[in-house]
PDB file of C-alpha atoms in Angstrom:
ATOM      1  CA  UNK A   1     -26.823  10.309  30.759  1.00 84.00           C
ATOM      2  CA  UNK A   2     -26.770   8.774  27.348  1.00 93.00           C
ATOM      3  CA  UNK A   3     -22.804   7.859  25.878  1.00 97.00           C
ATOM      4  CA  UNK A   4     -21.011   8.674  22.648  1.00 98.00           C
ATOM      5  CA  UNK A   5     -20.923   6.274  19.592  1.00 98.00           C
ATOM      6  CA  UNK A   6     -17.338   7.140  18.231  1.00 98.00           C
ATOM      7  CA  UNK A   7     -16.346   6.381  14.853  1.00 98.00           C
ATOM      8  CA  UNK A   8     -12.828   5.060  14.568  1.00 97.00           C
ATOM      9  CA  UNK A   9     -10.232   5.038  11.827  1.00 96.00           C
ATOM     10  CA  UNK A  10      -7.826   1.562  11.246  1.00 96.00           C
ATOM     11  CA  UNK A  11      -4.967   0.956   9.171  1.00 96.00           C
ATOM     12  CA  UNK A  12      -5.485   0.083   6.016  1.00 96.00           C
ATOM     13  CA  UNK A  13      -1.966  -1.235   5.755  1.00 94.00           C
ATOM     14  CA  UNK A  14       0.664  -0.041   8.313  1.00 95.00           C
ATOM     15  CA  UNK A  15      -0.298  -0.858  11.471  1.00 95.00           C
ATOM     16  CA  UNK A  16       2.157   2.236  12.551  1.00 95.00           C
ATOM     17  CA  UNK A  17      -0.643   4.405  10.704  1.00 95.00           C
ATOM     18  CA  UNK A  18      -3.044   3.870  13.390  1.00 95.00           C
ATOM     19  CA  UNK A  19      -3.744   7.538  15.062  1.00 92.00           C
ATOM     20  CA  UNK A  20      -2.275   7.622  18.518  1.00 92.00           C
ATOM     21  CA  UNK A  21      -6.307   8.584  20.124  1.00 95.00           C
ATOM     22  CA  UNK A  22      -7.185   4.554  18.533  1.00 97.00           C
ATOM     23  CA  UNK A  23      -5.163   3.363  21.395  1.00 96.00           C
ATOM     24  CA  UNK A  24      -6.681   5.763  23.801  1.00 97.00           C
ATOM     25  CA  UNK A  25     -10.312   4.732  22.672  1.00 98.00           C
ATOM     26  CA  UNK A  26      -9.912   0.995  22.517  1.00 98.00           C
ATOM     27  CA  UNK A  27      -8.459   0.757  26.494  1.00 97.00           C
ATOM     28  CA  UNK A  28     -11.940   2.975  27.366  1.00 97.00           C
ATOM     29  CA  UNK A  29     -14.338   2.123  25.356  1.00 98.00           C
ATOM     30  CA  UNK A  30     -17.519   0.293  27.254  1.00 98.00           C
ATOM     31  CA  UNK A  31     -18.656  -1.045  24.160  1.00 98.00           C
ATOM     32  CA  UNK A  32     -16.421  -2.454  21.370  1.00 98.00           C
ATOM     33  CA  UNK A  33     -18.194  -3.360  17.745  1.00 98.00           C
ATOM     34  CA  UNK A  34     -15.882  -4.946  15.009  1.00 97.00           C
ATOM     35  CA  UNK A  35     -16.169  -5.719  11.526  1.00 97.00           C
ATOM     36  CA  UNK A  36     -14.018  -8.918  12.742  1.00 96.00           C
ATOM     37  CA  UNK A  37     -12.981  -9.197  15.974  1.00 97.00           C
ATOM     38  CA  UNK A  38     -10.298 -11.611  15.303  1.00 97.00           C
ATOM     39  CA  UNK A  39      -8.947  -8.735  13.613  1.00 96.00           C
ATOM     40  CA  UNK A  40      -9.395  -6.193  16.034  1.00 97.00           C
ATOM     41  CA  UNK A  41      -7.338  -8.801  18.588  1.00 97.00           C
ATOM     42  CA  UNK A  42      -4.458  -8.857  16.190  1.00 96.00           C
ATOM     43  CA  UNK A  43      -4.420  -4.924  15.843  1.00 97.00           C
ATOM     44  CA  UNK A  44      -5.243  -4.148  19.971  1.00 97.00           C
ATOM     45  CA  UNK A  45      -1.912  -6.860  20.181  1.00 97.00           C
ATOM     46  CA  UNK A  46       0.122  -4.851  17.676  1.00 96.00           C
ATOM     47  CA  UNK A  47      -0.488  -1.624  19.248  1.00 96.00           C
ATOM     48  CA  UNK A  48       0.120  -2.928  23.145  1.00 96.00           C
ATOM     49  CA  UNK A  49      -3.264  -2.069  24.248  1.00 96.00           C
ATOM     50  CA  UNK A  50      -5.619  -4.076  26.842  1.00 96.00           C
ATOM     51  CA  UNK A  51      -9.478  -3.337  26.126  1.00 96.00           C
ATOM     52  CA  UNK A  52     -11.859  -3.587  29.194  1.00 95.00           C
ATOM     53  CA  UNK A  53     -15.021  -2.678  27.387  1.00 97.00           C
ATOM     54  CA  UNK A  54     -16.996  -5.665  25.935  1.00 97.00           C
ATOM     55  CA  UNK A  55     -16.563  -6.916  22.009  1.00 98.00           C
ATOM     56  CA  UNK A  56     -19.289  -7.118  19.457  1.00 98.00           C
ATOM     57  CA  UNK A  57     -19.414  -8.373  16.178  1.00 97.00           C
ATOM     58  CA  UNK A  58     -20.853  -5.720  13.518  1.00 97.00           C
ATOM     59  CA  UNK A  59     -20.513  -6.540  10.311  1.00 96.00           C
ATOM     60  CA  UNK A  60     -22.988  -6.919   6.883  1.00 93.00           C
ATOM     61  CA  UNK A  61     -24.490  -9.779   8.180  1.00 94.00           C
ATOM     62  CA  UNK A  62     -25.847  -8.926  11.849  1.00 95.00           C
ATOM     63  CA  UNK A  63     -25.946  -5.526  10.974  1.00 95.00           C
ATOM     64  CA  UNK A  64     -29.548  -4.479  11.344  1.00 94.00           C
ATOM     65  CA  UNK A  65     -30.172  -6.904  13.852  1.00 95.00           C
ATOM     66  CA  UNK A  66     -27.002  -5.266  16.204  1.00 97.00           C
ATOM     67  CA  UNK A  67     -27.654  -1.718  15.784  1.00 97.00           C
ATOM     68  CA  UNK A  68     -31.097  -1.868  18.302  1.00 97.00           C
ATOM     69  CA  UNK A  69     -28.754  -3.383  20.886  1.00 97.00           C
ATOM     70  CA  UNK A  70     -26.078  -0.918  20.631  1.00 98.00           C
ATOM     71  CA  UNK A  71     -28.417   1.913  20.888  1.00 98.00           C
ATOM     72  CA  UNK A  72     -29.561   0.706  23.647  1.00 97.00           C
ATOM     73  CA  UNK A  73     -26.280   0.774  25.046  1.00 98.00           C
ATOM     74  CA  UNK A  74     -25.628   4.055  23.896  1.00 98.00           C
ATOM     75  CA  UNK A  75     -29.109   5.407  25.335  1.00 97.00           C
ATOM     76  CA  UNK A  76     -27.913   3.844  28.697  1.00 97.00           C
ATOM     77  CA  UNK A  77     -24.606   6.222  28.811  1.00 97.00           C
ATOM     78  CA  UNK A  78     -22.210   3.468  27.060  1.00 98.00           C
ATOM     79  CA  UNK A  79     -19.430   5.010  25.222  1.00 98.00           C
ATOM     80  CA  UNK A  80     -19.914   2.522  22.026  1.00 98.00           C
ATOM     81  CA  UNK A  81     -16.541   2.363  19.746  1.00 98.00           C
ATOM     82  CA  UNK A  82     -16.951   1.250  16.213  1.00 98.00           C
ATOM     83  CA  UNK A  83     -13.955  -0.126  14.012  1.00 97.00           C
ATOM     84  CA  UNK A  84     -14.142  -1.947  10.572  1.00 96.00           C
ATOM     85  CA  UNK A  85     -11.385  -4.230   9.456  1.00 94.00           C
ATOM     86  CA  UNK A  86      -9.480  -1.369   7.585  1.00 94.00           C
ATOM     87  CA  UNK A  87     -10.332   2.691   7.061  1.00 94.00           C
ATOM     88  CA  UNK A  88     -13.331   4.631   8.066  1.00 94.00           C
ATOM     89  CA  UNK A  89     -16.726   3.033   9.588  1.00 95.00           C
ATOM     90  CA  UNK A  90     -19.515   3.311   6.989  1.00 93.00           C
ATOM     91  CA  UNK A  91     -17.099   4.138   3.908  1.00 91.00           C
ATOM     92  CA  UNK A  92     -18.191   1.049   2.179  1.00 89.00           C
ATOM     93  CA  UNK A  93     -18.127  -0.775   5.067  1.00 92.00           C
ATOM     94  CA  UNK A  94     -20.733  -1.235   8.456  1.00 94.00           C
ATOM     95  CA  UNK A  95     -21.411   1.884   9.822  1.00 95.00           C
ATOM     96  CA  UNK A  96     -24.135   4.148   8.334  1.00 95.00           C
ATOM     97  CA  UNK A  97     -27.016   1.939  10.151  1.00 96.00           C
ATOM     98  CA  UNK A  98     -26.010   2.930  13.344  1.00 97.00           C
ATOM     99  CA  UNK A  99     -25.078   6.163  12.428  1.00 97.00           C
ATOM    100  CA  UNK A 100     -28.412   7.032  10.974  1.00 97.00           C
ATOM    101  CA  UNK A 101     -29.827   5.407  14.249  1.00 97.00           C
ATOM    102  CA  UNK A 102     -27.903   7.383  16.855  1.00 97.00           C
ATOM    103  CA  UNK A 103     -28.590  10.734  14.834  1.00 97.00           C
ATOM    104  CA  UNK A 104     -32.419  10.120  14.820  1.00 97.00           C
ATOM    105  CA  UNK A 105     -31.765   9.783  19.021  1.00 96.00           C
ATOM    106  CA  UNK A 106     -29.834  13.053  19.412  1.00 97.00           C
ATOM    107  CA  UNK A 107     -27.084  11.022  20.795  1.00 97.00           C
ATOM    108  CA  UNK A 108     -23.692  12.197  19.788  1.00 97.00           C
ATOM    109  CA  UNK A 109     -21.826  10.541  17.355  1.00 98.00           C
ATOM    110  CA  UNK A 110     -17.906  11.239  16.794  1.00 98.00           C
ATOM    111  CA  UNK A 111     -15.144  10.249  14.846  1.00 97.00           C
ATOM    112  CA  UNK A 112     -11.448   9.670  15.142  1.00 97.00           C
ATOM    113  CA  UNK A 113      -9.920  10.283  12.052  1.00 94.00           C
ATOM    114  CA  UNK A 114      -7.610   7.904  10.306  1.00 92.00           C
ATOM    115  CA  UNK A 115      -5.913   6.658   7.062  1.00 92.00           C
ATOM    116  CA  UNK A 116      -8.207   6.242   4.632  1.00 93.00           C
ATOM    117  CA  UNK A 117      -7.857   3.944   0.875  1.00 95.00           C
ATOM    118  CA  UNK A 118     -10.014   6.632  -1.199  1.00 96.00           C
ATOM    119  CA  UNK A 119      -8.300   9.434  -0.388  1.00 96.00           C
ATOM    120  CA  UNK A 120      -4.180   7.916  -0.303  1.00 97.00           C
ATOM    121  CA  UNK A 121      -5.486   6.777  -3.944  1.00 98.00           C
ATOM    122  CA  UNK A 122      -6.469  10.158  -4.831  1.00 97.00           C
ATOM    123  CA  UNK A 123      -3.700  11.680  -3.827  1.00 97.00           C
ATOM    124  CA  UNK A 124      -1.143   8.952  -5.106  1.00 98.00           C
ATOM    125  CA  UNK A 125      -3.291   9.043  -9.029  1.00 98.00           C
ATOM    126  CA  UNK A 126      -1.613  12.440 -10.286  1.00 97.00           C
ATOM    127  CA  UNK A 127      -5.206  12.943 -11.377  1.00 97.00           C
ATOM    128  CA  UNK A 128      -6.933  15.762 -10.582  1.00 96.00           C
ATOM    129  CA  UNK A 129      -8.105  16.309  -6.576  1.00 95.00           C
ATOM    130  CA  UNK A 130     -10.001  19.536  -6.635  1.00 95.00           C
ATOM    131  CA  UNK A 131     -13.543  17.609  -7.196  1.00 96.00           C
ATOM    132  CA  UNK A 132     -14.119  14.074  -6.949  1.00 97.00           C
ATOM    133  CA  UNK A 133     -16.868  11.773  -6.156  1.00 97.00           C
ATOM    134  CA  UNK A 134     -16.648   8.213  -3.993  1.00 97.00           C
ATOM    135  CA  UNK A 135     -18.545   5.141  -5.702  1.00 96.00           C
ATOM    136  CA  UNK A 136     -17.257   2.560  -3.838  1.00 95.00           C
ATOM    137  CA  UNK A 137     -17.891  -1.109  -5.316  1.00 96.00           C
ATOM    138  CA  UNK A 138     -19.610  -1.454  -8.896  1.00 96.00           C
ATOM    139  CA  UNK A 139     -22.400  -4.889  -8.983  1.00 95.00           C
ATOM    140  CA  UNK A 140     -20.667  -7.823  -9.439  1.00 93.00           C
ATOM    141  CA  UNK A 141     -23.041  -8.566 -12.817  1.00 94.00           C
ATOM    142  CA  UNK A 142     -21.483  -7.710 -16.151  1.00 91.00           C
ATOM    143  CA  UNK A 143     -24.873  -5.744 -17.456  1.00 90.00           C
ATOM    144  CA  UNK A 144     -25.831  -3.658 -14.010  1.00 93.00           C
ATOM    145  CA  UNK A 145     -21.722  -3.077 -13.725  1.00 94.00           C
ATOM    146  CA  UNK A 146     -22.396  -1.383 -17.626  1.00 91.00           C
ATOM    147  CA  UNK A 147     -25.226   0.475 -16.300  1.00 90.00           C
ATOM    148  CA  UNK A 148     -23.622   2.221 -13.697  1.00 93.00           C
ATOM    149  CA  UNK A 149     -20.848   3.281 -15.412  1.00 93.00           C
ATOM    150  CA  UNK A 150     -22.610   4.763 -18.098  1.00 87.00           C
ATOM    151  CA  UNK A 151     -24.557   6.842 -15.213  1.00 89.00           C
ATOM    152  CA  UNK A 152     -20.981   8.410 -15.030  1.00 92.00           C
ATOM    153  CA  UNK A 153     -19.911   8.405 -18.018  1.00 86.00           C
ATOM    154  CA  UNK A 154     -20.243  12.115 -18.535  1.00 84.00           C
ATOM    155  CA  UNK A 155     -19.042  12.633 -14.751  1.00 92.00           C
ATOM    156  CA  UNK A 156     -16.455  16.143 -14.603  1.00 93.00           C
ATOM    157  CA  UNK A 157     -14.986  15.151 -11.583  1.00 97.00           C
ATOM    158  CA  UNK A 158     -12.192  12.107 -10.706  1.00 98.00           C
ATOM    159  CA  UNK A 159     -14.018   9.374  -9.979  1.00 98.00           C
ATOM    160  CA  UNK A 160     -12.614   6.789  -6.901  1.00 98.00           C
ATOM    161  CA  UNK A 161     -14.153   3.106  -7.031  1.00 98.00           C
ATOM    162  CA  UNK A 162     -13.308  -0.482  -5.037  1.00 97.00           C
ATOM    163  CA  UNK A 163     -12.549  -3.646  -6.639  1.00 97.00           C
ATOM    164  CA  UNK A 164     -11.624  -7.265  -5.668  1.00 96.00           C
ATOM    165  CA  UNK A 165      -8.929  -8.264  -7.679  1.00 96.00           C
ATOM    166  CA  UNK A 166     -10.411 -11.156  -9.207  1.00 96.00           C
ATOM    167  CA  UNK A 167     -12.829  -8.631 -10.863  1.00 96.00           C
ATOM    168  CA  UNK A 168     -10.315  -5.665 -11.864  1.00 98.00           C
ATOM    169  CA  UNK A 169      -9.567  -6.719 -15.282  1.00 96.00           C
ATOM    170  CA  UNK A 170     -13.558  -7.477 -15.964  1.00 96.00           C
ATOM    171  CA  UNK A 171     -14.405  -3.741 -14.323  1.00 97.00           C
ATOM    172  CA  UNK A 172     -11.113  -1.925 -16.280  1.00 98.00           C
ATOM    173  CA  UNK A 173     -12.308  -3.655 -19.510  1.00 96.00           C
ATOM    174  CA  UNK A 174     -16.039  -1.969 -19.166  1.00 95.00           C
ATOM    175  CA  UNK A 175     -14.639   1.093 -18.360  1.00 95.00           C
ATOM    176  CA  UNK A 176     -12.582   1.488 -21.509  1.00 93.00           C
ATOM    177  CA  UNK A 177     -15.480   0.363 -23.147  1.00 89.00           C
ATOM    178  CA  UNK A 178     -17.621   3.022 -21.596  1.00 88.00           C
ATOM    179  CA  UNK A 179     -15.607   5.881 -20.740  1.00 91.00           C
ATOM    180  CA  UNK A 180     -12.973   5.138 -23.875  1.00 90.00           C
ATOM    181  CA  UNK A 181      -9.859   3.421 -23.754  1.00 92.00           C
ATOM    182  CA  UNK A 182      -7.515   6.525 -23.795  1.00 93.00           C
ATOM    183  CA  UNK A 183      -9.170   7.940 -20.668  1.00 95.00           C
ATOM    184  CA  UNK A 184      -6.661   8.491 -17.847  1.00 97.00           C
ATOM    185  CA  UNK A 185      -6.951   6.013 -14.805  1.00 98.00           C
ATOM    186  CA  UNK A 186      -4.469   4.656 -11.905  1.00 98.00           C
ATOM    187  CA  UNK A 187      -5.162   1.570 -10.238  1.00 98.00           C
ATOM    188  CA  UNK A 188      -3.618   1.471  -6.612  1.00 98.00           C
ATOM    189  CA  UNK A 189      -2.756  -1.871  -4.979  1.00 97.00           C
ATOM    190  CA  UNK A 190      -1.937  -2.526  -1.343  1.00 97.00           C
ATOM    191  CA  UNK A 191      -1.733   0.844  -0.759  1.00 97.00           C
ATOM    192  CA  UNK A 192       0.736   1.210   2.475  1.00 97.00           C
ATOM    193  CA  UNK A 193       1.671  -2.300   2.422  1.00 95.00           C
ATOM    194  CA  UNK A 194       4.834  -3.825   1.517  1.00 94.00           C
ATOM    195  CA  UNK A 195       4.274  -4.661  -2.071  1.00 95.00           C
ATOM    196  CA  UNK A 196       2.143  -0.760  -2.817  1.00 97.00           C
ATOM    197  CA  UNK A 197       2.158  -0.388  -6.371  1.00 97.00           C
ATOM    198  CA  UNK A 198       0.232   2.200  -8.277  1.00 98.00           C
ATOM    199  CA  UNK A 199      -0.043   2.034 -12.005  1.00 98.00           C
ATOM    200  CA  UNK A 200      -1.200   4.649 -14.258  1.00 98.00           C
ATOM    201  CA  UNK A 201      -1.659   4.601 -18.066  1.00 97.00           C
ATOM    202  CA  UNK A 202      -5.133   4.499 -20.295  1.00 97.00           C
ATOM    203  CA  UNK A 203      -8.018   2.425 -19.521  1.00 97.00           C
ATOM    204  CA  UNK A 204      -7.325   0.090 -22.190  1.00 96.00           C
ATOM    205  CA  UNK A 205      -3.257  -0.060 -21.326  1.00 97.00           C
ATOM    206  CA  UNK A 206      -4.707  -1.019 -17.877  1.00 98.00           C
ATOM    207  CA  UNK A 207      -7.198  -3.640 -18.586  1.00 97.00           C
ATOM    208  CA  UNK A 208      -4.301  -5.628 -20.708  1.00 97.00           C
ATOM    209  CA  UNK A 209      -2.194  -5.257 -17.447  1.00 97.00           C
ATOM    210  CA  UNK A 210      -4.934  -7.119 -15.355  1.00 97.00           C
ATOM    211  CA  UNK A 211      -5.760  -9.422 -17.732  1.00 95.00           C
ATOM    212  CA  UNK A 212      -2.634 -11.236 -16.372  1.00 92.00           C
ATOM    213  CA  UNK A 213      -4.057 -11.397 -12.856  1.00 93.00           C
ATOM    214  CA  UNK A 214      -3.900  -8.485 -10.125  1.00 95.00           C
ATOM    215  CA  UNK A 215      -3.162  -9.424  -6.106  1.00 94.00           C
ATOM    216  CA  UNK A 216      -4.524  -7.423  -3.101  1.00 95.00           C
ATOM    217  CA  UNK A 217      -6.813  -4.582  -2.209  1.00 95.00           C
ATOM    218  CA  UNK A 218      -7.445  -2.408  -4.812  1.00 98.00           C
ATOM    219  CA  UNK A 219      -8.607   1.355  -5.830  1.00 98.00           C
ATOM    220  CA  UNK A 220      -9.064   2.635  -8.978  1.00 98.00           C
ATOM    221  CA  UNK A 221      -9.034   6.040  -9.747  1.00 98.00           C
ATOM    222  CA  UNK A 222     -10.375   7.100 -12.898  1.00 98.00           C
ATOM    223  CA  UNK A 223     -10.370  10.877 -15.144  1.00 97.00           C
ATOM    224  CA  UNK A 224     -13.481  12.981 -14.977  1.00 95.00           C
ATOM    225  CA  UNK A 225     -15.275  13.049 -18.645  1.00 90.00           C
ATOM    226  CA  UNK A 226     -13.416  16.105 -20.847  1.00 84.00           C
ATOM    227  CA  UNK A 227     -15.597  18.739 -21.406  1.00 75.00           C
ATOM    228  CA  UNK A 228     -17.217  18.632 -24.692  1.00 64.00           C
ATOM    229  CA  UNK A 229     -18.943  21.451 -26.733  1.00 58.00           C
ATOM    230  CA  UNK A 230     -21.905  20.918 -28.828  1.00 52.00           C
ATOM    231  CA  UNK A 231     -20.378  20.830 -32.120  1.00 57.00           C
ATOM    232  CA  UNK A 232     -17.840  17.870 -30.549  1.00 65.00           C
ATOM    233  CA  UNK A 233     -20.775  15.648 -30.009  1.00 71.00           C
ATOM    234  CA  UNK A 234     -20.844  13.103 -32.361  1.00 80.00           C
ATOM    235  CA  UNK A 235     -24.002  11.170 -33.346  1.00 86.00           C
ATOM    236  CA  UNK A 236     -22.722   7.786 -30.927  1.00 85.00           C
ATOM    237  CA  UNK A 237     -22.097  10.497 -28.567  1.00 82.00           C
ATOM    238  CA  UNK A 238     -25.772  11.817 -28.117  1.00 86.00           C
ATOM    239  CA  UNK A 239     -27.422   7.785 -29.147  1.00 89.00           C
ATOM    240  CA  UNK A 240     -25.414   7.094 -25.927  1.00 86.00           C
ATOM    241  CA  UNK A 241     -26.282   9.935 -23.365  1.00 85.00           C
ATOM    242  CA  UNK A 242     -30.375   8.855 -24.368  1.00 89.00           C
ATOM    243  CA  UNK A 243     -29.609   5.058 -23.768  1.00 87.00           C
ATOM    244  CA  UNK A 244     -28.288   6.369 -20.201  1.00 85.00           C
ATOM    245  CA  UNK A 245     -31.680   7.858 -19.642  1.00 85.00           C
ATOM    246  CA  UNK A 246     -33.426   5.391 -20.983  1.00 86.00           C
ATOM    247  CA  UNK A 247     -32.316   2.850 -18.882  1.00 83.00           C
ATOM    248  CA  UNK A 248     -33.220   5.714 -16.119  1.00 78.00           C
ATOM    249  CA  UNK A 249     -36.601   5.187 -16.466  1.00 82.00           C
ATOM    250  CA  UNK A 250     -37.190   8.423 -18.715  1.00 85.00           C
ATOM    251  CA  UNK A 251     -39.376   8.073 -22.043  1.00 90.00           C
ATOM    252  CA  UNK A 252     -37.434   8.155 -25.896  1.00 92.00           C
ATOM    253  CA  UNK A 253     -39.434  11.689 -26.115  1.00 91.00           C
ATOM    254  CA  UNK A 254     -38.105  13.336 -22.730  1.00 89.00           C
ATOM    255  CA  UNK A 255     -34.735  11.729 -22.838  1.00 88.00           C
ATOM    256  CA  UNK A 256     -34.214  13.296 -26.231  1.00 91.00           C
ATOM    257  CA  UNK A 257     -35.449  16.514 -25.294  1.00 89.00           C
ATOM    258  CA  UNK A 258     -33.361  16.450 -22.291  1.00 85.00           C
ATOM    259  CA  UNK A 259     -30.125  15.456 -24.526  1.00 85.00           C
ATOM    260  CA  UNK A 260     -30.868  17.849 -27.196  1.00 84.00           C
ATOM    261  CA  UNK A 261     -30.891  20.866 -24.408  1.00 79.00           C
ATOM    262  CA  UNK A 262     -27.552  19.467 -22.996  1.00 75.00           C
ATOM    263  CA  UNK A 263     -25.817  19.280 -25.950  1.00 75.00           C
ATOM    264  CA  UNK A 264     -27.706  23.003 -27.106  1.00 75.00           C
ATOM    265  CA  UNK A 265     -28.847  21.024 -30.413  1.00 81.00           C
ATOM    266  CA  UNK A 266     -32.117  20.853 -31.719  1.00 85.00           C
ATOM    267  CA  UNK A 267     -34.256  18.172 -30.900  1.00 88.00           C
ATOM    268  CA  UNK A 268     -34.517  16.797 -34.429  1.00 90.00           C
ATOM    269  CA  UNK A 269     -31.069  16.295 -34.829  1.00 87.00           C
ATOM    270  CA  UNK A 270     -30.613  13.648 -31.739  1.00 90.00           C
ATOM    271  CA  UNK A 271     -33.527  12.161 -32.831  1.00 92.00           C
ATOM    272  CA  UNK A 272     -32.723  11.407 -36.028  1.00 90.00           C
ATOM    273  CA  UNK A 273     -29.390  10.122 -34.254  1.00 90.00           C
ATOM    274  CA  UNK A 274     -31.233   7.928 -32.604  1.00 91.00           C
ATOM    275  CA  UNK A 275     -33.680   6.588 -35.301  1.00 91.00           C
ATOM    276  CA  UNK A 276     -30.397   6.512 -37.325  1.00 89.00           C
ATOM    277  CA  UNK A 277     -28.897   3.950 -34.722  1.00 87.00           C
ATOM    278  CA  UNK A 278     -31.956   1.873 -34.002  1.00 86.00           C
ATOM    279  CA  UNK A 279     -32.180   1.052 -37.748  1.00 86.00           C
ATOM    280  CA  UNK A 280     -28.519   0.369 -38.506  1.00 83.00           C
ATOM    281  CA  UNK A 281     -28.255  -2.095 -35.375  1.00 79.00           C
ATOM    282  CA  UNK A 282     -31.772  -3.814 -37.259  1.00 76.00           C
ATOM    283  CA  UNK A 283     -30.117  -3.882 -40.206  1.00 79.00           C
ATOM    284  CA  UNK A 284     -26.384  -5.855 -38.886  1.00 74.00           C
ATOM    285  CA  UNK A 285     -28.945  -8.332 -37.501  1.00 72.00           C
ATOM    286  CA  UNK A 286     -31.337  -9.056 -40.896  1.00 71.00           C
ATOM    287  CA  UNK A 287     -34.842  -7.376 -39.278  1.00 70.00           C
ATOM    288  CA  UNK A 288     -36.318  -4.562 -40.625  1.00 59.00           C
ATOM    289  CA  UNK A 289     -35.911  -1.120 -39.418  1.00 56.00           C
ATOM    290  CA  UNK A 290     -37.896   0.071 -36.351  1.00 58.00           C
ATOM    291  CA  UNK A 291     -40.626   2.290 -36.956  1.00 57.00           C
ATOM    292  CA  UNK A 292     -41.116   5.209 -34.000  1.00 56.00           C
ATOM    293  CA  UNK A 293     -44.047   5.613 -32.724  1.00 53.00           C
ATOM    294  CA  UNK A 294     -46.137   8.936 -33.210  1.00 47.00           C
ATOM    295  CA  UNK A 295     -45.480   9.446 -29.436  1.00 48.00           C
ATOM    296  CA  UNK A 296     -41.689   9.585 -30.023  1.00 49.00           C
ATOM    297  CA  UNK A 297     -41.563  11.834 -32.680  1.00 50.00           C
ATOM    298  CA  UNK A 298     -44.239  13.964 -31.659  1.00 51.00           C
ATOM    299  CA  UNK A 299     -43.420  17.745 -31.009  1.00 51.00           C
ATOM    300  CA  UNK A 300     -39.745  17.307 -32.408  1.00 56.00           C
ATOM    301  CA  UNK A 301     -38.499  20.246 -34.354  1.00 45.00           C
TER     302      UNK A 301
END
């Protein structure tokens, strides 16, 4: 009879937040795999509960290597229990491996729900909730962290991201830079711990904050892009939106075109913006303006 992998929410704070069916799932679980098992001793302790099943490590380092084994257990009838050091498996944490595994083995995978960082900063932001997106950590390197956030810099809905401390005045700085300094953000710390704060204000207001050093585990939650209309596009504006797809991998030509239809403007006019750009940046730094090649130009009207 093959078992049941079963996802498992932890407290992200308060241990007291720990659903009551953790308890139940920890004392019968054959199989326990932890992010850190020194951890899961200290929460097991705090919530009175004796586990029979046997302990794994699973975390980002023995990851791929552990999942075989614990599908083998689970193909053997094992009812496998996952837990990660805080919220849900697989939310930017281990998980999704042996998700992805068990799925592709029919075996059935389950979850008990529990507290959860993205969504307690959501809620907590006074942004708007309706539509949002997750993006978890941005790269640790100044010019891929600039990338991505440019990928979402015309994003409509909230957007919910992870940060170490020691990099949240470096990530709120890029993101006034990118998204604009005014643009509404809240940056939760410690959420359900004893020193929670959340602080809202501008992404520039907020990147002077953390300048002075920020402690703890930390969300930020951060507007969607306003909607703009064609004649509120400014040249920057559309210079900008065909850097993004640039740096996608599309051509000058087809990121133009693809710009120009978004905005509804004609093709000439972004890419004159952009020639416009290119040749004022050559100019600030003494070379001579670019010229376009045909291929760039070609078939713009």
């Amino acid at each position: 009879m093959i078992g049941t992998l079963v996802l498992a929410g932890t407290p992200i704070g308060d241990v007291t937040d720990a659903p009551p069916r953790l308890a139940t799932e920890l004392e019968t679980a054959d199989v326990i795999a932890a992010e850190d098992t020194r951890r899961l001793r200290r929460l097991t302790q705090a919530l009175g509960v004796q586990t029979r099943g046997r302990v794994v490590s699973y975390f980002e380092g023995n990851e791929s290597a552990r999942t075989p084994e614990l599908v083998e257990a689970l193909t053997g009838g094992a009812r496998v229990l996952l837990v990660t050091d805080a919220g849900m498996p697989s939310v930017s944490d281990p998980g999704y491996r042996l998700v992805a595994a068990a799925v592709e083995r029919d075996i059935r995978v389950t979850a008990v729900p529990g507290p959860s960082a993205v969504l307690t900063a959501l809620a907590l932001s006074g942004l708007p909730v309706d539509r949002f997106c997750f993006e978890g950590f941005l790269p640790r390197k100044a010019g891929e962290r600039l990338g991505r956030l440019r990928e979402a810099a015309d994003e409509r809905r909230t957007l919910v991201y992870f940060e170490a401390p020691h990099r949240l005045d470096d990530t709120l700085a890029a993101m006034a830079e990118v998204f604009g300094a005014d643009r509404r953000a809240a940056v939760c710390r410690e959420l359900t711990k004893t020193y929670e704060e959340v602080r809202r204000g501008g992404l520039g207001e907020l990147a002077a904050w953390a300048a002075e050093g920020v402690r703890g585990e930390i969300t930020v939650v951060v507007e969607g892009a306003p909607e703009r209309t064609a004649g509120e596009l400014d040249p920057e504006e559309l210079v900008r939106r065909v850097q993004v797809r640039e740096e996608a991998g599309e051509r000058r030509k087809e990121a133009i075109a693809a710009v120009a239809a978004e905005a509804g403007l004609p093709k000439r006019e972004v890419f004159d913006a952009v020639v416009a750009a290119k040749n004022a940046a050559r100019t600030a730094a003494g070379t001579a303006p670019e010229r376009m090649s045909p291929a760039d130009g070609k078939g713009i009207s």
